[in-house]
């Protein structure tokens, strides 16, 4: 009788322990399911305003997701991804940087697609009286100082180099140039009148009331300004990253991109 009583006590104790473990595991799982996941969107500086608005739309629909942003020149962002910086989705302002990451298997090529197209324009301060007939006139004495993206790592700088090379005026432009770390810095210098003019994307000019577009670069002077997007291979939240990529293609988000002047592919 005594042995049976002890056995019953041990059985009850064991059942209590197992039940407690199950409760802890259930609570832990529930906690994991409701925890906020940080997802890193790494994007070209020219995408700043559009991506933030789209990101806010995404977070409204996914309260358990917190989007973290890293904006800059595509070349600098490429280098950061190569060095292991947190990244789930990458939007580049040129194919070159995305191609390099794909060759290194640092992006999931099955998720890669062309997202947008942009235009290259010459801007001047809003009150500027500068008059030029075409891009070739930038080489004239009318322009003393021009802001450009750094030609080695900033896509808008690389497009500028293509344009001036095609027009055979690159050597005349270089002594006048001041180089920026990304396209938004070029925009800022033109806004404050620190330079006579600058080369940016049409979408950057569209968000500022302190500049005006003087000229649009002829399309035959540079490669198409295509923005590719892809999931980064090292993504800590691949399902959310892929879902965000799908979200970018929804009509409502396309409308946001078009509002900022992008041509959606």
CSV table of C-alpha atoms in Angstrom, one decimal:
chain,number,residue,atom,x,y,z
A,1,UNK,CA,0.0,0.0,0.0
A,2,UNK,CA,2.8,2.3,1.0
A,3,UNK,CA,4.7,1.5,-2.3
A,4,UNK,CA,1.6,2.3,-4.4
A,5,UNK,CA,1.2,5.6,-2.6
A,6,UNK,CA,4.8,6.6,-3.3
A,7,UNK,CA,4.4,5.5,-6.9
A,8,UNK,CA,1.3,7.6,-7.2
A,9,UNK,CA,3.1,10.7,-5.7
A,10,UNK,CA,6.0,10.2,-8.1
A,11,UNK,CA,3.7,9.9,-11.1
A,12,UNK,CA,1.9,13.0,-10.2
A,13,UNK,CA,5.1,14.9,-9.7
A,14,UNK,CA,6.4,13.7,-13.1
A,15,UNK,CA,3.2,14.7,-14.7
A,16,UNK,CA,3.5,18.2,-13.1
A,17,UNK,CA,7.0,18.6,-14.3
A,18,UNK,CA,6.1,17.6,-17.9
A,19,UNK,CA,3.1,19.9,-17.8
A,20,UNK,CA,5.3,22.7,-16.6
A,21,UNK,CA,7.8,22.2,-19.4
A,22,UNK,CA,5.0,22.1,-22.0
A,23,UNK,CA,3.6,25.4,-20.6
A,24,UNK,CA,7.1,27.0,-20.8
A,25,UNK,CA,7.6,25.8,-24.3
A,26,UNK,CA,4.1,27.0,-25.4
A,27,UNK,CA,4.7,30.4,-23.8
A,28,UNK,CA,8.1,30.6,-25.4
A,29,UNK,CA,6.7,29.8,-28.8
A,30,UNK,CA,3.9,32.3,-28.4
A,31,UNK,CA,6.5,34.9,-27.4
A,32,UNK,CA,8.5,34.1,-30.5
A,33,UNK,CA,5.5,34.3,-32.7
A,34,UNK,CA,4.6,37.8,-31.4
A,35,UNK,CA,8.1,39.2,-31.2
A,36,UNK,CA,9.0,42.0,-33.6
A,37,UNK,CA,11.4,41.0,-36.3
A,38,UNK,CA,13.8,43.6,-37.7
A,39,UNK,CA,14.3,43.4,-41.5
A,40,UNK,CA,17.0,45.5,-43.1
A,41,UNK,CA,16.2,47.3,-46.4
A,42,UNK,CA,19.4,48.5,-48.0
A,43,UNK,CA,18.7,50.9,-50.9
A,44,UNK,CA,20.2,53.6,-53.1
A,45,UNK,CA,19.9,57.1,-51.7
A,46,UNK,CA,17.6,58.2,-54.5
A,47,UNK,CA,15.1,55.6,-53.2
A,48,UNK,CA,14.9,57.2,-49.7
A,49,UNK,CA,11.5,58.9,-49.8
A,50,UNK,CA,9.7,56.2,-51.8
A,51,UNK,CA,11.0,53.3,-49.8
A,52,UNK,CA,10.2,54.9,-46.5
A,53,UNK,CA,6.6,55.5,-47.6
A,54,UNK,CA,6.3,51.9,-48.9
A,55,UNK,CA,7.9,50.6,-45.7
A,56,UNK,CA,5.3,52.4,-43.6
A,57,UNK,CA,2.6,50.8,-45.6
A,58,UNK,CA,4.1,47.4,-45.1
A,59,UNK,CA,4.5,47.9,-41.3
A,60,UNK,CA,0.8,48.8,-41.1
A,61,UNK,CA,-0.1,45.4,-42.5
A,62,UNK,CA,2.6,43.5,-40.6
A,63,UNK,CA,2.8,44.9,-37.0
A,64,UNK,CA,5.3,42.2,-36.1
A,65,UNK,CA,7.9,43.6,-38.6
A,66,UNK,CA,10.1,46.6,-38.0
A,67,UNK,CA,11.9,47.8,-41.2
A,68,UNK,CA,15.4,49.1,-40.7
A,69,UNK,CA,16.8,51.3,-43.4
A,70,UNK,CA,20.3,51.9,-44.8
A,71,UNK,CA,20.5,54.4,-47.7
A,72,UNK,CA,23.6,55.5,-49.5
A,73,UNK,CA,25.5,55.2,-52.8
A,74,UNK,CA,25.0,51.7,-54.3
A,75,UNK,CA,28.8,51.2,-54.4
A,76,UNK,CA,29.2,51.8,-50.7
A,77,UNK,CA,26.2,49.6,-49.9
A,78,UNK,CA,27.6,46.8,-52.0
A,79,UNK,CA,30.8,47.0,-50.0
A,80,UNK,CA,28.9,46.9,-46.8
A,81,UNK,CA,27.0,43.8,-47.8
A,82,UNK,CA,30.3,42.2,-48.9
A,83,UNK,CA,31.7,43.0,-45.4
A,84,UNK,CA,28.7,41.3,-43.7
A,85,UNK,CA,26.6,44.3,-42.7
A,86,UNK,CA,22.9,43.5,-41.8
A,87,UNK,CA,20.9,43.3,-45.0
A,88,UNK,CA,17.8,41.5,-46.2
A,89,UNK,CA,16.7,43.3,-49.3
A,90,UNK,CA,19.0,45.3,-51.6
A,91,UNK,CA,17.8,47.9,-54.2
A,92,UNK,CA,20.6,49.2,-56.4
A,93,UNK,CA,20.6,52.3,-58.7
A,94,UNK,CA,22.6,50.4,-61.3
A,95,UNK,CA,23.1,46.8,-62.5
A,96,UNK,CA,26.9,46.9,-61.8
A,97,UNK,CA,26.7,46.6,-58.0
A,98,UNK,CA,24.0,43.9,-58.2
A,99,UNK,CA,26.0,42.0,-60.8
A,100,UNK,CA,29.0,42.0,-58.5
A,101,UNK,CA,27.0,40.7,-55.5
A,102,UNK,CA,25.4,38.0,-57.7
A,103,UNK,CA,28.9,36.8,-58.9
A,104,UNK,CA,29.9,36.5,-55.2
A,105,UNK,CA,26.7,34.6,-54.4
A,106,UNK,CA,25.7,37.3,-51.9
A,107,UNK,CA,22.2,37.8,-53.4
A,108,UNK,CA,19.6,35.2,-54.1
A,109,UNK,CA,19.5,35.4,-57.9
A,110,UNK,CA,16.1,33.7,-58.1
A,111,UNK,CA,14.6,36.8,-56.4
A,112,UNK,CA,16.4,39.4,-58.6
A,113,UNK,CA,14.4,41.5,-60.9
A,114,UNK,CA,14.4,45.0,-62.5
A,115,UNK,CA,12.2,47.2,-60.4
A,116,UNK,CA,12.5,50.8,-61.8
A,117,UNK,CA,13.9,53.1,-64.4
A,118,UNK,CA,15.0,56.7,-63.9
A,119,UNK,CA,16.3,59.6,-66.0
A,120,UNK,CA,19.6,61.6,-65.6
A,121,UNK,CA,19.2,65.3,-65.5
A,122,UNK,CA,21.2,68.5,-65.0
A,123,UNK,CA,19.8,70.7,-62.2
A,124,UNK,CA,20.5,74.3,-61.1
A,125,UNK,CA,19.4,76.4,-58.1
A,126,UNK,CA,15.8,77.6,-58.4
A,127,UNK,CA,16.8,81.2,-58.9
A,128,UNK,CA,19.7,80.4,-61.2
A,129,UNK,CA,20.0,82.4,-64.5
A,130,UNK,CA,22.3,79.9,-66.1
A,131,UNK,CA,21.3,79.0,-69.6
A,132,UNK,CA,22.6,76.0,-71.5
A,133,UNK,CA,21.4,74.5,-74.8
A,134,UNK,CA,22.6,70.9,-74.2
A,135,UNK,CA,24.9,68.8,-72.0
A,136,UNK,CA,27.9,69.7,-74.2
A,137,UNK,CA,27.5,73.3,-73.0
A,138,UNK,CA,28.6,72.3,-69.5
A,139,UNK,CA,32.1,72.4,-70.9
A,140,UNK,CA,31.8,76.1,-71.6
A,141,UNK,CA,32.9,79.0,-69.4
A,142,UNK,CA,29.3,79.4,-68.3
A,143,UNK,CA,29.8,76.6,-65.7
A,144,UNK,CA,32.5,77.1,-63.1
A,145,UNK,CA,31.6,74.4,-60.7
A,146,UNK,CA,29.5,71.2,-61.1
A,147,UNK,CA,28.5,68.6,-58.5
A,148,UNK,CA,28.8,65.0,-59.6
A,149,UNK,CA,28.6,61.7,-57.8
A,150,UNK,CA,31.9,60.0,-57.2
A,151,UNK,CA,32.6,58.2,-60.5
A,152,UNK,CA,34.1,55.0,-59.0
A,153,UNK,CA,31.3,54.0,-56.6
A,154,UNK,CA,28.2,56.3,-57.1
A,155,UNK,CA,26.0,55.2,-60.0
A,156,UNK,CA,24.9,58.7,-60.9
A,157,UNK,CA,28.6,59.6,-61.1
A,158,UNK,CA,29.1,56.6,-63.4
A,159,UNK,CA,26.3,57.7,-65.6
A,160,UNK,CA,27.7,61.2,-65.7
A,161,UNK,CA,31.1,59.8,-66.7
A,162,UNK,CA,29.4,57.9,-69.6
A,163,UNK,CA,27.6,61.0,-70.8
A,164,UNK,CA,30.6,63.3,-70.8
A,165,UNK,CA,32.8,60.6,-72.4
A,166,UNK,CA,30.2,60.1,-75.1
A,167,UNK,CA,30.1,63.8,-75.7
A,168,UNK,CA,33.9,64.0,-75.7
A,169,UNK,CA,34.0,66.6,-72.9
A,170,UNK,CA,35.1,64.6,-69.9
A,171,UNK,CA,38.5,66.2,-69.7
A,172,UNK,CA,37.0,69.7,-69.7
A,173,UNK,CA,34.5,68.7,-67.0
A,174,UNK,CA,36.9,67.1,-64.5
A,175,UNK,CA,38.6,70.4,-63.4
A,176,UNK,CA,35.2,71.9,-62.6
A,177,UNK,CA,33.8,68.9,-60.7
A,178,UNK,CA,33.3,68.4,-57.0
A,179,UNK,CA,32.5,64.9,-56.1
A,180,UNK,CA,29.7,63.7,-53.7
A,181,UNK,CA,29.4,60.5,-51.8
A,182,UNK,CA,25.8,59.9,-53.1
A,183,UNK,CA,23.2,61.6,-55.2
A,184,UNK,CA,21.5,63.3,-52.3
A,185,UNK,CA,24.7,65.2,-51.5
A,186,UNK,CA,24.8,66.4,-55.1
A,187,UNK,CA,21.2,67.6,-54.7
A,188,UNK,CA,22.1,69.4,-51.4
A,189,UNK,CA,25.0,71.3,-52.9
A,190,UNK,CA,22.9,72.6,-55.7
A,191,UNK,CA,20.1,73.5,-53.3
A,192,UNK,CA,22.4,75.7,-51.3
A,193,UNK,CA,24.1,77.2,-54.4
A,194,UNK,CA,27.5,75.9,-53.5
A,195,UNK,CA,27.8,74.8,-57.2
A,196,UNK,CA,26.5,76.2,-60.5
A,197,UNK,CA,24.8,72.9,-61.3
A,198,UNK,CA,24.8,69.2,-60.7
A,199,UNK,CA,23.9,65.8,-62.2
A,200,UNK,CA,21.2,63.9,-60.4
A,201,UNK,CA,18.2,61.6,-61.2
A,202,UNK,CA,14.9,63.1,-62.3
A,203,UNK,CA,13.3,61.7,-59.1
A,204,UNK,CA,15.8,63.6,-56.9
A,205,UNK,CA,15.0,66.9,-58.6
A,206,UNK,CA,11.2,66.2,-58.2
A,207,UNK,CA,11.4,66.1,-54.4
A,208,UNK,CA,13.0,69.5,-54.1
A,209,UNK,CA,11.5,72.9,-54.4
A,210,UNK,CA,14.9,74.6,-54.3
A,211,UNK,CA,16.2,73.3,-57.7
A,212,UNK,CA,14.9,73.2,-61.3
A,213,UNK,CA,15.8,70.8,-64.1
A,214,UNK,CA,17.7,72.6,-66.9
A,215,UNK,CA,18.4,69.6,-69.2
A,216,UNK,CA,17.7,65.9,-69.5
A,217,UNK,CA,20.6,63.8,-70.7
A,218,UNK,CA,20.1,62.2,-74.2
A,219,UNK,CA,19.3,58.5,-73.7
A,220,UNK,CA,21.9,57.5,-76.3
A,221,UNK,CA,24.7,59.0,-74.1
A,222,UNK,CA,24.4,56.5,-71.3
A,223,UNK,CA,23.1,53.1,-70.3
A,224,UNK,CA,19.5,52.9,-69.2
A,225,UNK,CA,19.1,53.8,-65.5
A,226,UNK,CA,17.7,50.6,-64.2
A,227,UNK,CA,17.2,49.8,-60.5
A,228,UNK,CA,17.4,46.0,-59.8
A,229,UNK,CA,16.2,44.5,-56.5
A,230,UNK,CA,16.9,41.2,-54.8
A,231,UNK,CA,17.0,39.4,-51.5
A,232,UNK,CA,20.4,39.2,-49.8
A,233,UNK,CA,21.6,35.6,-49.3
A,234,UNK,CA,22.5,36.3,-45.7
A,235,UNK,CA,19.0,37.5,-44.8
A,236,UNK,CA,18.0,36.5,-41.3
A,237,UNK,CA,14.3,36.7,-42.3
A,238,UNK,CA,14.1,35.3,-45.8
A,239,UNK,CA,10.3,34.7,-45.8
A,240,UNK,CA,9.7,38.4,-44.8
A,241,UNK,CA,12.3,39.6,-47.3
A,242,UNK,CA,10.6,37.7,-50.1
A,243,UNK,CA,7.2,38.9,-49.0
A,244,UNK,CA,8.5,42.5,-49.1
A,245,UNK,CA,9.7,42.0,-52.6
A,246,UNK,CA,6.3,40.8,-53.6
A,247,UNK,CA,4.7,43.8,-51.8
A,248,UNK,CA,6.8,46.2,-53.9
A,249,UNK,CA,5.0,44.8,-57.0
A,250,UNK,CA,1.5,45.5,-55.7
A,251,UNK,CA,-0.4,48.3,-57.5
A,252,UNK,CA,-0.7,50.5,-54.5
A,253,UNK,CA,3.1,50.5,-54.0
A,254,UNK,CA,3.7,50.9,-57.7
A,255,UNK,CA,1.6,54.1,-57.4
A,256,UNK,CA,3.9,55.3,-54.7
A,257,UNK,CA,7.0,54.8,-56.8
A,258,UNK,CA,5.4,56.5,-59.8
A,259,UNK,CA,4.4,59.5,-57.5
A,260,UNK,CA,8.1,60.0,-56.8
A,261,UNK,CA,8.8,60.0,-60.6
A,262,UNK,CA,10.1,56.5,-61.1
A,263,UNK,CA,9.0,54.4,-64.1
A,264,UNK,CA,8.0,51.0,-62.8
A,265,UNK,CA,9.2,48.1,-64.8
